[in-house]
Amino acid sequence: MTILAIGTAASDQPLDRMEITRRDTGPHDVRIDIAFCGICHSDIHTARGEWPGTMYPCVPGHEIVGRVAEVGAHVTSHKVGDLVGVGCIVDSCQHCEECADGAENYCDNMVGTYNAPTDDRPGHTLGSYAKGVVVHERYVLKITHPEEQLAAVAPLLCAGITTYSPLRHWKVGPGMKVGVVGIGGLGHMGLKLAHAMGAHVVAFTTSDSKREAAKALGADEVVLSRNADELAAHAKSFDFILNTVAAPHDLDAFLTLLKRDGTMTLVGAPASPHPSPNVFNFIMKRRSLAGSMIGGIPETQEMLDFCTNHGIVSDIEMIRADEIEPAYDRMVKGDVKYRFVMDIATLG
Ligand code: NAP
Ligand code: ZN
């Protein structure tokens, strides 16, 4: 079927309305009428060609919430009318070790919600700045929050799981001191989740304007990361640091804040590399630097349920579909509190 979307034909073209085609609903597919879509910094990296390999036309968007409009004949897990979500994954091989473990995010044949090769037209996946989407039931999540929170749930589908998964993997909990670097869409979820898991949480921000706000999000302390004295006061004290920054920066400034055996995990994915960290900062305290990519489907459902149980949603600024370009420009400047969400009803 043909539907309206917001996308771009080239890296130097603004995003605008376009018509796209979705496949017919197959036996295992769920067709979703999209209500809201969160705006992730990965959308900007991709649409503007900052990461290599963007296929055009490009329709970004992988923080989907909406209602089931149609299900295929063999679908058992969802029914018409259900509130559902879809994140960054719309398919995977379904039989490798990663898929069997529910770690579809690490399947070599994972199909991203946008910019991944597919048999569907136009040969690569098109994301969710769009009226609807058709997805295999395995990759469709159940929304357990109250319906009035639906827009603020959308960012959980990427920003939420991308921060939840490493916090869980590195066993963040009571008695641990945890840093979150960069208080944007991912970072503000990192603060909320690490706080809910019982850690002592420190926010690192370059924005003075976020100092007080970060405390309301769950930070016990806030550090202006461009102030060397404020950083030095936390030297060798962290068990774990989650780094969400979307631009290259000095990793040593944060590695030296880890105590013995501490780990800093990078989830931010800047288009150009960070300066190489100093090897002595690893050797001296047996520190680790790691990375993490979104999360698997069962863990995404676990995260949604965790957020429902703890009353956690994203702090959002709602935008109309035709406000996407100014929203991108504000995100690049770190000027969003804390996630833009597109109201798909305004796309017409
Ligand atoms: P975002 O909302 O734009 O937030 C990024 C934050 O980083 C900014 O708000 C700002 O926070 C800080 N920052 C930006 N530029 C900076 C600079 N030059 N120096 C220091 N700090 C800077 O972005 P997002 O949606 O959270 O995404 C963050 C990154 O994660 C992006 O690269 C995105 O592609 C990546 N990502 C990765 C995964 C994954 O699976 N690993 C998933 C989703 C997104 P302050 O104002 O507090 O300094
Ligand atoms: Zn994302």
mmCIF file of C-alpha atoms and ligand atoms in Angstrom:
data_model
loop_
_atom_site.group_PDB
_atom_site.id
_atom_site.type_symbol
_atom_site.label_atom_id
_atom_site.label_comp_id
_atom_site.label_asym_id
_atom_site.label_seq_id
_atom_site.Cartn_x
_atom_site.Cartn_y
_atom_site.Cartn_z
ATOM 1 C CA MET A 1 0.000 0.000 0.000
ATOM 2 C CA THR A 2 1.074 3.581 -0.597
ATOM 3 C CA ILE A 3 1.380 5.870 2.420
ATOM 4 C CA LEU A 4 2.737 9.293 3.346
ATOM 5 C CA ALA A 5 6.161 9.639 4.944
ATOM 6 C CA ILE A 6 8.849 12.211 5.682
ATOM 7 C CA GLY A 7 12.175 11.516 4.039
ATOM 8 C CA THR A 8 14.947 12.835 1.864
ATOM 9 C CA ALA A 9 16.270 12.072 -1.614
ATOM 10 C CA ALA A 10 19.896 13.027 -0.874
ATOM 11 C CA SER A 11 22.207 13.956 2.002
ATOM 12 C CA ASP A 12 22.102 17.658 1.154
ATOM 13 C CA GLN A 13 18.320 17.824 0.663
ATOM 14 C CA PRO A 14 15.916 18.775 3.467
ATOM 15 C CA LEU A 15 13.469 16.158 4.719
ATOM 16 C CA ASP A 16 10.038 16.558 3.149
ATOM 17 C CA ARG A 17 6.771 14.726 2.489
ATOM 18 C CA MET A 18 7.005 11.753 0.133
ATOM 19 C CA GLU A 19 4.918 8.729 -0.793
ATOM 20 C CA ILE A 20 6.321 5.294 0.002
ATOM 21 C CA THR A 21 5.132 1.715 -0.427
ATOM 22 C CA ARG A 22 4.695 -0.847 2.335
ATOM 23 C CA ARG A 23 4.473 -4.578 1.547
ATOM 24 C CA ASP A 24 1.184 -6.436 1.922
ATOM 25 C CA THR A 25 0.678 -7.884 5.388
ATOM 26 C CA GLY A 26 2.174 -11.398 5.229
ATOM 27 C CA PRO A 27 1.115 -14.423 7.346
ATOM 28 C CA HIS A 28 3.488 -13.499 10.196
ATOM 29 C CA ASP A 29 3.252 -9.718 9.773
ATOM 30 C CA VAL A 30 1.643 -7.020 11.851
ATOM 31 C CA ARG A 31 0.543 -3.786 10.158
ATOM 32 C CA ILE A 32 0.716 -0.828 12.514
ATOM 33 C CA ASP A 33 -0.874 2.614 12.252
ATOM 34 C CA ILE A 34 1.905 4.768 13.686
ATOM 35 C CA ALA A 35 0.802 7.360 16.262
ATOM 36 C CA PHE A 36 4.154 8.828 17.339
ATOM 37 C CA CYS A 37 7.793 8.476 16.349
ATOM 38 C CA GLY A 38 10.796 9.576 18.415
ATOM 39 C CA ILE A 39 13.701 11.405 16.759
ATOM 40 C CA CYS A 40 17.083 9.746 17.411
ATOM 41 C CA HIS A 41 20.481 11.282 16.639
ATOM 42 C CA SER A 42 21.134 8.185 14.482
ATOM 43 C CA ASP A 43 18.374 9.495 12.198
ATOM 44 C CA ILE A 44 20.463 12.649 11.621
ATOM 45 C CA HIS A 45 23.733 10.722 11.097
ATOM 46 C CA THR A 46 21.914 8.612 8.478
ATOM 47 C CA ALA A 47 19.686 11.156 6.673
ATOM 48 C CA ARG A 48 22.527 13.675 6.371
ATOM 49 C CA GLY A 49 25.009 11.042 5.170
ATOM 50 C CA GLU A 50 27.342 11.488 8.167
ATOM 51 C CA TRP A 51 27.776 7.725 8.524
ATOM 52 C CA PRO A 52 28.862 5.946 5.335
ATOM 53 C CA GLY A 53 26.343 3.921 3.338
ATOM 54 C CA THR A 54 23.056 5.797 3.437
ATOM 55 C CA MET A 55 20.729 4.544 0.700
ATOM 56 C CA TYR A 56 18.326 7.129 -0.731
ATOM 57 C CA PRO A 57 15.490 7.838 -0.624
ATOM 58 C CA CYS A 58 15.939 7.725 3.138
ATOM 59 C CA VAL A 59 13.036 7.722 5.579
ATOM 60 C CA PRO A 60 14.465 7.686 9.126
ATOM 61 C CA GLY A 61 12.676 6.780 12.343
ATOM 62 C CA HIS A 62 12.976 3.768 14.657
ATOM 63 C CA GLU A 63 11.111 4.729 17.814
ATOM 64 C CA ILE A 64 7.630 3.594 16.813
ATOM 65 C CA VAL A 65 4.435 3.442 18.840
ATOM 66 C CA GLY A 66 0.976 2.899 17.438
ATOM 67 C CA ARG A 67 -1.969 0.594 17.142
ATOM 68 C CA VAL A 68 -2.266 -2.735 15.324
ATOM 69 C CA ALA A 69 -4.390 -2.245 12.186
ATOM 70 C CA GLU A 70 -4.107 -5.730 10.645
ATOM 71 C CA VAL A 71 -2.473 -9.064 11.452
ATOM 72 C CA GLY A 72 -1.456 -11.932 9.181
ATOM 73 C CA ALA A 73 -3.180 -15.318 9.333
ATOM 74 C CA HIS A 74 -0.476 -16.950 11.513
ATOM 75 C CA VAL A 75 0.107 -14.099 13.958
ATOM 76 C CA THR A 76 -0.468 -15.229 17.543
ATOM 77 C CA SER A 77 1.219 -12.589 19.709
ATOM 78 C CA HIS A 78 -0.697 -9.437 18.705
ATOM 79 C CA LYS A 79 -4.239 -8.582 17.678
ATOM 80 C CA VAL A 80 -6.000 -5.699 15.933
ATOM 81 C CA GLY A 81 -6.367 -2.711 18.262
ATOM 82 C CA ASP A 82 -3.376 -3.519 20.521
ATOM 83 C CA LEU A 83 -0.980 -0.714 21.445
ATOM 84 C CA VAL A 84 2.444 -1.802 20.232
ATOM 85 C CA GLY A 85 5.961 -0.552 19.656
ATOM 86 C CA VAL A 86 8.805 -1.279 17.253
ATOM 87 C CA GLY A 87 12.400 -0.204 17.723
ATOM 88 C CA CYS A 88 15.523 -0.442 15.573
ATOM 89 C CA ILE A 89 15.083 -4.070 14.436
ATOM 90 C CA VAL A 90 12.481 -5.351 11.944
ATOM 91 C CA ASP A 91 14.055 -8.692 11.038
ATOM 92 C CA SER A 92 17.022 -11.018 11.649
ATOM 93 C CA CYS A 93 18.024 -14.536 10.536
ATOM 94 C CA GLN A 94 15.990 -16.103 13.415
ATOM 95 C CA HIS A 95 18.261 -19.184 13.735
ATOM 96 C CA CYS A 96 21.807 -18.112 14.631
ATOM 97 C CA GLU A 97 23.220 -18.254 18.166
ATOM 98 C CA GLU A 98 22.489 -14.547 18.698
ATOM 99 C CA CYS A 99 18.837 -14.887 17.626
ATOM 100 C CA ALA A 100 18.413 -18.041 19.731
ATOM 101 C CA ASP A 101 19.738 -16.069 22.714
ATOM 102 C CA GLY A 102 17.315 -13.192 22.089
ATOM 103 C CA ALA A 103 20.264 -11.000 21.072
ATOM 104 C CA GLU A 104 18.869 -10.233 17.609
ATOM 105 C CA ASN A 105 20.671 -6.889 17.794
ATOM 106 C CA TYR A 106 23.960 -8.800 17.322
ATOM 107 C CA CYS A 107 22.715 -11.113 14.526
ATOM 108 C CA ASP A 108 24.959 -10.699 11.476
ATOM 109 C CA ASN A 109 21.810 -10.506 9.350
ATOM 110 C CA MET A 110 19.843 -8.101 11.532
ATOM 111 C CA VAL A 111 17.617 -5.858 9.419
ATOM 112 C CA GLY A 112 17.447 -2.320 10.742
ATOM 113 C CA THR A 113 14.168 -0.424 10.674
ATOM 114 C CA TYR A 114 15.675 1.921 8.079
ATOM 115 C CA ASN A 115 18.598 1.836 5.664
ATOM 116 C CA ALA A 116 18.959 -1.970 5.594
ATOM 117 C CA PRO A 117 18.725 -4.144 2.453
ATOM 118 C CA THR A 118 15.315 -5.807 2.006
ATOM 119 C CA ASP A 119 13.207 -7.429 -0.717
ATOM 120 C CA ASP A 120 10.583 -4.723 -0.189
ATOM 121 C CA ARG A 121 10.555 -1.644 -2.398
ATOM 122 C CA PRO A 122 12.779 0.318 -2.925
ATOM 123 C CA GLY A 123 15.295 -2.392 -1.892
ATOM 124 C CA HIS A 124 16.135 -0.980 1.520
ATOM 125 C CA THR A 125 14.041 -0.491 4.647
ATOM 126 C CA LEU A 126 12.229 2.813 5.162
ATOM 127 C CA GLY A 127 11.673 4.003 8.716
ATOM 128 C CA SER A 128 8.823 5.315 10.744
ATOM 129 C CA TYR A 129 8.449 9.020 10.011
ATOM 130 C CA ALA A 130 5.420 7.564 8.255
ATOM 131 C CA LYS A 131 1.741 6.782 8.627
ATOM 132 C CA GLY A 132 2.290 3.059 9.014
ATOM 133 C CA VAL A 133 4.673 0.129 8.935
ATOM 134 C CA VAL A 134 4.502 -3.641 8.357
ATOM 135 C CA VAL A 135 6.729 -5.741 10.642
ATOM 136 C CA HIS A 136 7.182 -9.454 11.405
ATOM 137 C CA GLU A 137 5.426 -10.182 14.715
ATOM 138 C CA ARG A 138 8.655 -11.279 16.429
ATOM 139 C CA TYR A 139 9.931 -7.698 16.397
ATOM 140 C CA VAL A 140 6.729 -6.063 17.676
ATOM 141 C CA LEU A 141 6.667 -5.145 21.388
ATOM 142 C CA LYS A 142 3.689 -4.853 23.734
ATOM 143 C CA ILE A 143 3.120 -1.416 25.266
ATOM 144 C CA THR A 144 2.176 -1.801 28.921
ATOM 145 C CA HIS A 145 2.108 1.922 29.866
ATOM 146 C CA PRO A 146 -1.231 3.782 30.094
ATOM 147 C CA GLU A 147 -2.351 5.016 26.665
ATOM 148 C CA GLU A 148 -2.106 8.709 27.648
ATOM 149 C CA GLN A 149 1.665 8.229 27.986
ATOM 150 C CA LEU A 150 2.023 6.772 24.498
ATOM 151 C CA ALA A 151 4.008 9.650 22.927
ATOM 152 C CA ALA A 152 6.492 9.635 25.810
ATOM 153 C CA VAL A 153 6.925 5.860 25.482
ATOM 154 C CA ALA A 154 8.138 6.100 21.853
ATOM 155 C CA PRO A 155 11.764 7.036 22.765
ATOM 156 C CA LEU A 156 12.045 3.957 24.979
ATOM 157 C CA LEU A 157 12.147 1.848 21.798
ATOM 158 C CA CYS A 158 15.675 3.084 20.997
ATOM 159 C CA ALA A 159 16.981 5.520 23.642
ATOM 160 C CA GLY A 160 15.480 3.389 26.423
ATOM 161 C CA ILE A 161 16.781 -0.016 25.353
ATOM 162 C CA THR A 162 20.183 1.331 24.241
ATOM 163 C CA THR A 163 20.836 2.558 27.775
ATOM 164 C CA TYR A 164 18.979 -0.214 29.659
ATOM 165 C CA SER A 165 20.915 -3.044 27.980
ATOM 166 C CA PRO A 166 24.457 -1.966 29.010
ATOM 167 C CA LEU A 167 23.283 -0.941 32.493
ATOM 168 C CA ARG A 168 21.935 -4.485 32.932
ATOM 169 C CA HIS A 169 24.892 -6.199 31.250
ATOM 170 C CA TRP A 170 27.365 -4.450 33.580
ATOM 171 C CA LYS A 171 25.032 -5.239 36.533
ATOM 172 C CA VAL A 172 24.390 -1.691 37.665
ATOM 173 C CA GLY A 173 22.637 -1.604 41.034
ATOM 174 C CA PRO A 174 22.767 -0.387 44.632
ATOM 175 C CA GLY A 175 26.229 0.454 45.955
ATOM 176 C CA MET A 176 27.607 1.361 42.533
ATOM 177 C CA LYS A 177 28.700 4.803 41.348
ATOM 178 C CA VAL A 178 27.597 5.265 37.741
ATOM 179 C CA GLY A 179 28.311 8.134 35.337
ATOM 180 C CA VAL A 180 26.222 9.099 32.321
ATOM 181 C CA VAL A 181 28.018 11.299 29.772
ATOM 182 C CA GLY A 182 25.939 13.512 27.445
ATOM 183 C CA ILE A 183 22.418 14.334 28.581
ATOM 184 C CA GLY A 184 20.444 14.101 25.362
ATOM 185 C CA GLY A 185 17.866 11.509 24.294
ATOM 186 C CA LEU A 186 19.950 8.490 25.349
ATOM 187 C CA GLY A 187 21.622 10.165 28.313
ATOM 188 C CA HIS A 188 18.447 11.339 30.019
ATOM 189 C CA MET A 189 17.079 7.788 29.811
ATOM 190 C CA GLY A 190 20.380 6.515 31.211
ATOM 191 C CA LEU A 191 19.950 8.795 34.236
ATOM 192 C CA LYS A 192 16.377 7.655 34.868
ATOM 193 C CA LEU A 193 17.176 3.950 34.464
ATOM 194 C CA ALA A 194 20.414 3.902 36.498
ATOM 195 C CA HIS A 195 18.604 5.796 39.273
ATOM 196 C CA ALA A 196 15.719 3.300 39.203
ATOM 197 C CA MET A 197 18.244 0.446 39.404
ATOM 198 C CA GLY A 198 19.494 1.928 42.670
ATOM 199 C CA ALA A 199 22.909 3.298 41.680
ATOM 200 C CA HIS A 200 24.492 6.588 42.775
ATOM 201 C CA VAL A 201 24.256 8.496 39.490
ATOM 202 C CA VAL A 202 26.460 11.334 38.212
ATOM 203 C CA ALA A 203 25.521 13.266 35.069
ATOM 204 C CA PHE A 204 28.268 14.726 32.854
ATOM 205 C CA THR A 205 27.086 17.531 30.608
ATOM 206 C CA THR A 206 28.584 20.291 28.479
ATOM 207 C CA SER A 207 25.399 22.351 28.917
ATOM 208 C CA ASP A 208 25.153 24.587 31.992
ATOM 209 C CA SER A 209 21.416 24.816 31.338
ATOM 210 C CA LYS A 210 21.032 21.080 32.127
ATOM 211 C CA ARG A 211 22.703 21.273 35.557
ATOM 212 C CA GLU A 212 19.495 21.518 37.607
ATOM 213 C CA ALA A 213 17.366 19.605 35.152
ATOM 214 C CA ALA A 214 19.644 16.560 35.308
ATOM 215 C CA LYS A 215 18.938 16.255 39.037
ATOM 216 C CA ALA A 216 15.212 16.095 38.357
ATOM 217 C CA LEU A 217 15.920 13.251 35.911
ATOM 218 C CA GLY A 218 17.629 11.151 38.584
ATOM 219 C CA ALA A 219 21.211 12.421 38.880
ATOM 220 C CA ASP A 220 22.560 12.587 42.427
ATOM 221 C CA GLU A 221 25.370 14.883 41.220
ATOM 222 C CA VAL A 222 26.003 16.873 38.042
ATOM 223 C CA VAL A 223 29.445 17.659 36.591
ATOM 224 C CA LEU A 224 30.159 20.216 33.878
ATOM 225 C CA SER A 225 32.465 18.095 31.746
ATOM 226 C CA ARG A 226 34.368 21.070 30.319
ATOM 227 C CA ASN A 227 35.478 22.047 33.866
ATOM 228 C CA ALA A 228 38.715 20.161 34.666
ATOM 229 C CA ASP A 229 38.465 20.818 38.421
ATOM 230 C CA GLU A 230 34.944 19.372 38.587
ATOM 231 C CA LEU A 231 36.142 16.261 36.718
ATOM 232 C CA ALA A 232 39.232 15.875 38.930
ATOM 233 C CA ALA A 233 37.050 15.766 42.048
ATOM 234 C CA HIS A 234 35.688 12.403 40.767
ATOM 235 C CA ALA A 235 39.030 10.788 39.784
ATOM 236 C CA LYS A 236 39.253 6.985 40.216
ATOM 237 C CA SER A 237 35.779 6.694 41.723
ATOM 238 C CA PHE A 238 33.355 5.192 39.163
ATOM 239 C CA ASP A 239 32.347 1.553 38.758
ATOM 240 C CA PHE A 240 30.733 2.197 35.399
ATOM 241 C CA ILE A 241 30.347 5.076 32.929
ATOM 242 C CA LEU A 242 27.845 5.103 30.071
ATOM 243 C CA ASN A 243 29.025 7.473 27.328
ATOM 244 C CA THR A 244 26.271 8.647 24.945
ATOM 245 C CA VAL A 245 28.033 11.601 23.302
ATOM 246 C CA ALA A 246 27.292 11.986 19.580
ATOM 247 C CA ALA A 247 30.590 13.778 18.730
ATOM 248 C CA PRO A 248 34.321 12.891 18.918
ATOM 249 C CA HIS A 249 35.880 13.880 22.258
ATOM 250 C CA ASP A 250 38.682 13.122 24.730
ATOM 251 C CA LEU A 251 37.889 9.692 26.238
ATOM 252 C CA ASP A 252 40.828 9.916 28.681
ATOM 253 C CA ALA A 253 38.979 12.640 30.588
ATOM 254 C CA PHE A 254 36.392 9.990 31.589
ATOM 255 C CA LEU A 255 38.564 6.835 31.644
ATOM 256 C CA THR A 256 40.638 8.385 34.458
ATOM 257 C CA LEU A 257 37.458 8.703 36.528
ATOM 258 C CA LEU A 258 37.026 4.887 36.613
ATOM 259 C CA LYS A 259 38.253 3.045 39.690
ATOM 260 C CA ARG A 260 40.106 -0.297 39.498
ATOM 261 C CA ASP A 261 38.296 -2.705 37.141
ATOM 262 C CA GLY A 262 35.825 -0.018 36.103
ATOM 263 C CA THR A 263 34.307 0.018 32.617
ATOM 264 C CA MET A 264 33.278 2.827 30.305
ATOM 265 C CA THR A 265 30.813 1.704 27.637
ATOM 266 C CA LEU A 266 30.363 3.755 24.484
ATOM 267 C CA VAL A 267 26.898 3.890 22.971
ATOM 268 C CA GLY A 268 27.364 7.246 21.208
ATOM 269 C CA ALA A 269 28.399 6.660 17.590
ATOM 270 C CA PRO A 270 30.035 9.810 16.190
ATOM 271 C CA ALA A 271 30.628 10.017 12.462
ATOM 272 C CA SER A 272 34.402 10.496 12.917
ATOM 273 C CA PRO A 273 36.672 8.714 15.429
ATOM 274 C CA HIS A 274 37.549 9.793 18.943
ATOM 275 C CA PRO A 275 41.227 10.649 19.549
ATOM 276 C CA SER A 276 42.891 7.368 20.627
ATOM 277 C CA PRO A 277 42.909 7.016 24.427
ATOM 278 C CA ASN A 278 46.180 6.690 26.370
ATOM 279 C CA VAL A 279 47.005 2.995 26.945
ATOM 280 C CA PHE A 280 48.344 3.755 30.441
ATOM 281 C CA ASN A 281 44.844 4.730 31.512
ATOM 282 C CA PHE A 282 43.786 1.103 30.902
ATOM 283 C CA ILE A 283 46.897 -0.596 32.310
ATOM 284 C CA MET A 284 47.175 1.336 35.534
ATOM 285 C CA LYS A 285 43.808 0.337 37.007
ATOM 286 C CA ARG A 286 42.866 -2.635 34.776
ATOM 287 C CA ARG A 287 40.147 -0.469 33.258
ATOM 288 C CA SER A 288 38.003 -1.461 30.268
ATOM 289 C CA LEU A 289 36.506 0.415 27.356
ATOM 290 C CA ALA A 290 33.494 -1.297 25.750
ATOM 291 C CA GLY A 291 30.633 -0.714 23.326
ATOM 292 C CA SER A 292 26.993 -1.749 23.181
ATOM 293 C CA MET A 293 24.330 -1.643 20.462
ATOM 294 C CA ILE A 294 20.611 -1.242 21.249
ATOM 295 C CA GLY A 295 19.294 -4.514 22.817
ATOM 296 C CA GLY A 296 17.559 -7.753 21.865
ATOM 297 C CA ILE A 297 13.805 -8.173 21.531
ATOM 298 C CA PRO A 298 13.147 -10.004 24.859
ATOM 299 C CA GLU A 299 15.285 -7.441 26.689
ATOM 300 C CA THR A 300 13.368 -4.606 24.989
ATOM 301 C CA GLN A 301 10.104 -6.045 26.335
ATOM 302 C CA GLU A 302 11.759 -6.418 29.764
ATOM 303 C CA MET A 303 12.821 -2.744 29.576
ATOM 304 C CA LEU A 304 9.285 -1.615 28.646
ATOM 305 C CA ASP A 305 7.836 -3.587 31.563
ATOM 306 C CA PHE A 306 10.546 -2.242 33.913
ATOM 307 C CA CYS A 307 9.660 1.317 32.842
ATOM 308 C CA THR A 308 5.936 0.676 33.350
ATOM 309 C CA ASN A 309 6.589 -0.700 36.827
ATOM 310 C CA HIS A 310 8.832 2.257 37.756
ATOM 311 C CA GLY A 311 6.651 4.933 36.135
ATOM 312 C CA ILE A 312 9.417 5.833 33.672
ATOM 313 C CA VAL A 313 8.795 7.556 30.339
ATOM 314 C CA SER A 314 10.896 9.920 28.242
ATOM 315 C CA ASP A 315 10.812 13.717 28.679
ATOM 316 C CA ILE A 316 9.662 14.886 25.265
ATOM 317 C CA GLU A 317 9.093 17.929 23.086
ATOM 318 C CA MET A 318 6.358 17.167 20.560
ATOM 319 C CA ILE A 319 6.856 18.377 16.988
ATOM 320 C CA ARG A 320 4.727 18.498 13.877
ATOM 321 C CA ALA A 321 5.911 16.498 10.860
ATOM 322 C CA ASP A 322 6.912 19.715 9.047
ATOM 323 C CA GLU A 323 9.153 20.786 11.949
ATOM 324 C CA ILE A 324 11.717 18.025 11.463
ATOM 325 C CA GLU A 325 14.542 20.137 9.978
ATOM 326 C CA PRO A 326 14.607 22.745 12.796
ATOM 327 C CA ALA A 327 14.374 19.871 15.284
ATOM 328 C CA TYR A 328 17.477 18.237 13.730
ATOM 329 C CA ASP A 329 19.350 21.573 13.894
ATOM 330 C CA ARG A 330 18.482 21.967 17.580
ATOM 331 C CA MET A 331 19.572 18.396 18.375
ATOM 332 C CA VAL A 332 22.957 18.974 16.747
ATOM 333 C CA LYS A 333 23.405 21.891 19.167
ATOM 334 C CA GLY A 334 22.426 19.711 22.168
ATOM 335 C CA ASP A 335 19.292 21.849 22.534
ATOM 336 C CA VAL A 336 16.467 19.425 23.274
ATOM 337 C CA LYS A 337 14.894 18.449 26.581
ATOM 338 C CA TYR A 338 15.270 15.607 25.948
ATOM 339 C CA ARG A 339 13.688 13.856 22.979
ATOM 340 C CA PHE A 340 11.702 15.218 20.063
ATOM 341 C CA VAL A 341 8.675 13.101 19.180
ATOM 342 C CA MET A 342 6.815 13.540 15.893
ATOM 343 C CA ASP A 343 3.028 13.513 16.072
ATOM 344 C CA ILE A 344 2.255 11.410 13.002
ATOM 345 C CA ALA A 345 -1.321 12.766 12.929
ATOM 346 C CA THR A 346 0.199 16.052 11.651
ATOM 347 C CA LEU A 347 1.565 14.273 8.569
ATOM 348 C CA GLY A 348 -0.994 14.941 5.869
HETATM 349 P P1 NAP B 1 21.316 13.589 21.329
HETATM 350 O O1 NAP B 1 19.927 13.595 21.876
HETATM 351 O O2 NAP B 1 21.702 14.578 20.311
HETATM 352 O O3 NAP B 1 22.285 13.686 22.627
HETATM 353 C C1 NAP B 1 23.692 13.676 22.520
HETATM 354 C C2 NAP B 1 24.250 14.529 23.667
HETATM 355 O O4 NAP B 1 25.679 14.461 23.601
HETATM 356 C C3 NAP B 1 23.932 16.001 23.562
HETATM 357 O O5 NAP B 1 22.673 16.363 24.087
HETATM 358 C C4 NAP B 1 25.047 16.626 24.384
HETATM 359 O O6 NAP B 1 24.749 16.490 25.768
HETATM 360 C C5 NAP B 1 26.211 15.692 24.088
HETATM 361 N N1 NAP B 1 27.078 16.266 23.046
HETATM 362 C C6 NAP B 1 26.758 16.538 21.764
HETATM 363 N N2 NAP B 1 27.819 17.058 21.117
HETATM 364 C C7 NAP B 1 28.798 17.102 22.005
HETATM 365 C C8 NAP B 1 30.152 17.517 21.931
HETATM 366 N N3 NAP B 1 30.669 18.019 20.795
HETATM 367 N N4 NAP B 1 30.916 17.392 23.039
HETATM 368 C C9 NAP B 1 30.384 16.896 24.162
HETATM 369 N N5 NAP B 1 29.100 16.499 24.285
HETATM 370 C C10 NAP B 1 28.324 16.605 23.222
HETATM 371 O O7 NAP B 1 21.673 12.174 20.701
HETATM 372 P P2 NAP B 1 21.092 10.720 21.061
HETATM 373 O O8 NAP B 1 19.906 10.446 20.234
HETATM 374 O O9 NAP B 1 21.050 10.569 22.526
HETATM 375 O O10 NAP B 1 22.262 9.803 20.456
HETATM 376 C C11 NAP B 1 23.572 9.901 20.975
HETATM 377 C C12 NAP B 1 24.527 9.063 20.121
HETATM 378 O O11 NAP B 1 24.200 7.687 20.323
HETATM 379 C C13 NAP B 1 24.418 9.308 18.626
HETATM 380 O O12 NAP B 1 25.736 9.230 18.080
HETATM 381 C C14 NAP B 1 23.575 8.148 18.129
HETATM 382 O O13 NAP B 1 23.819 7.824 16.774
HETATM 383 C C15 NAP B 1 24.078 7.059 19.041
HETATM 384 N N6 NAP B 1 23.159 5.925 19.204
HETATM 385 C C16 NAP B 1 23.724 4.715 19.398
HETATM 386 C C17 NAP B 1 22.942 3.606 19.629
HETATM 387 C C18 NAP B 1 23.569 2.284 19.915
HETATM 388 O O14 NAP B 1 22.910 1.268 19.753
HETATM 389 N N7 NAP B 1 24.813 2.256 20.382
HETATM 390 C C19 NAP B 1 21.545 3.733 19.613
HETATM 391 C C20 NAP B 1 20.990 4.989 19.424
HETATM 392 C C21 NAP B 1 21.800 6.084 19.236
HETATM 393 P P3 NAP B 1 25.132 17.648 26.827
HETATM 394 O O15 NAP B 1 24.392 18.867 26.377
HETATM 395 O O16 NAP B 1 24.630 17.093 28.111
HETATM 396 O O17 NAP B 1 26.613 17.784 26.802
HETATM 397 ZN ZN ZN B 2 18.086 5.400 17.718
#
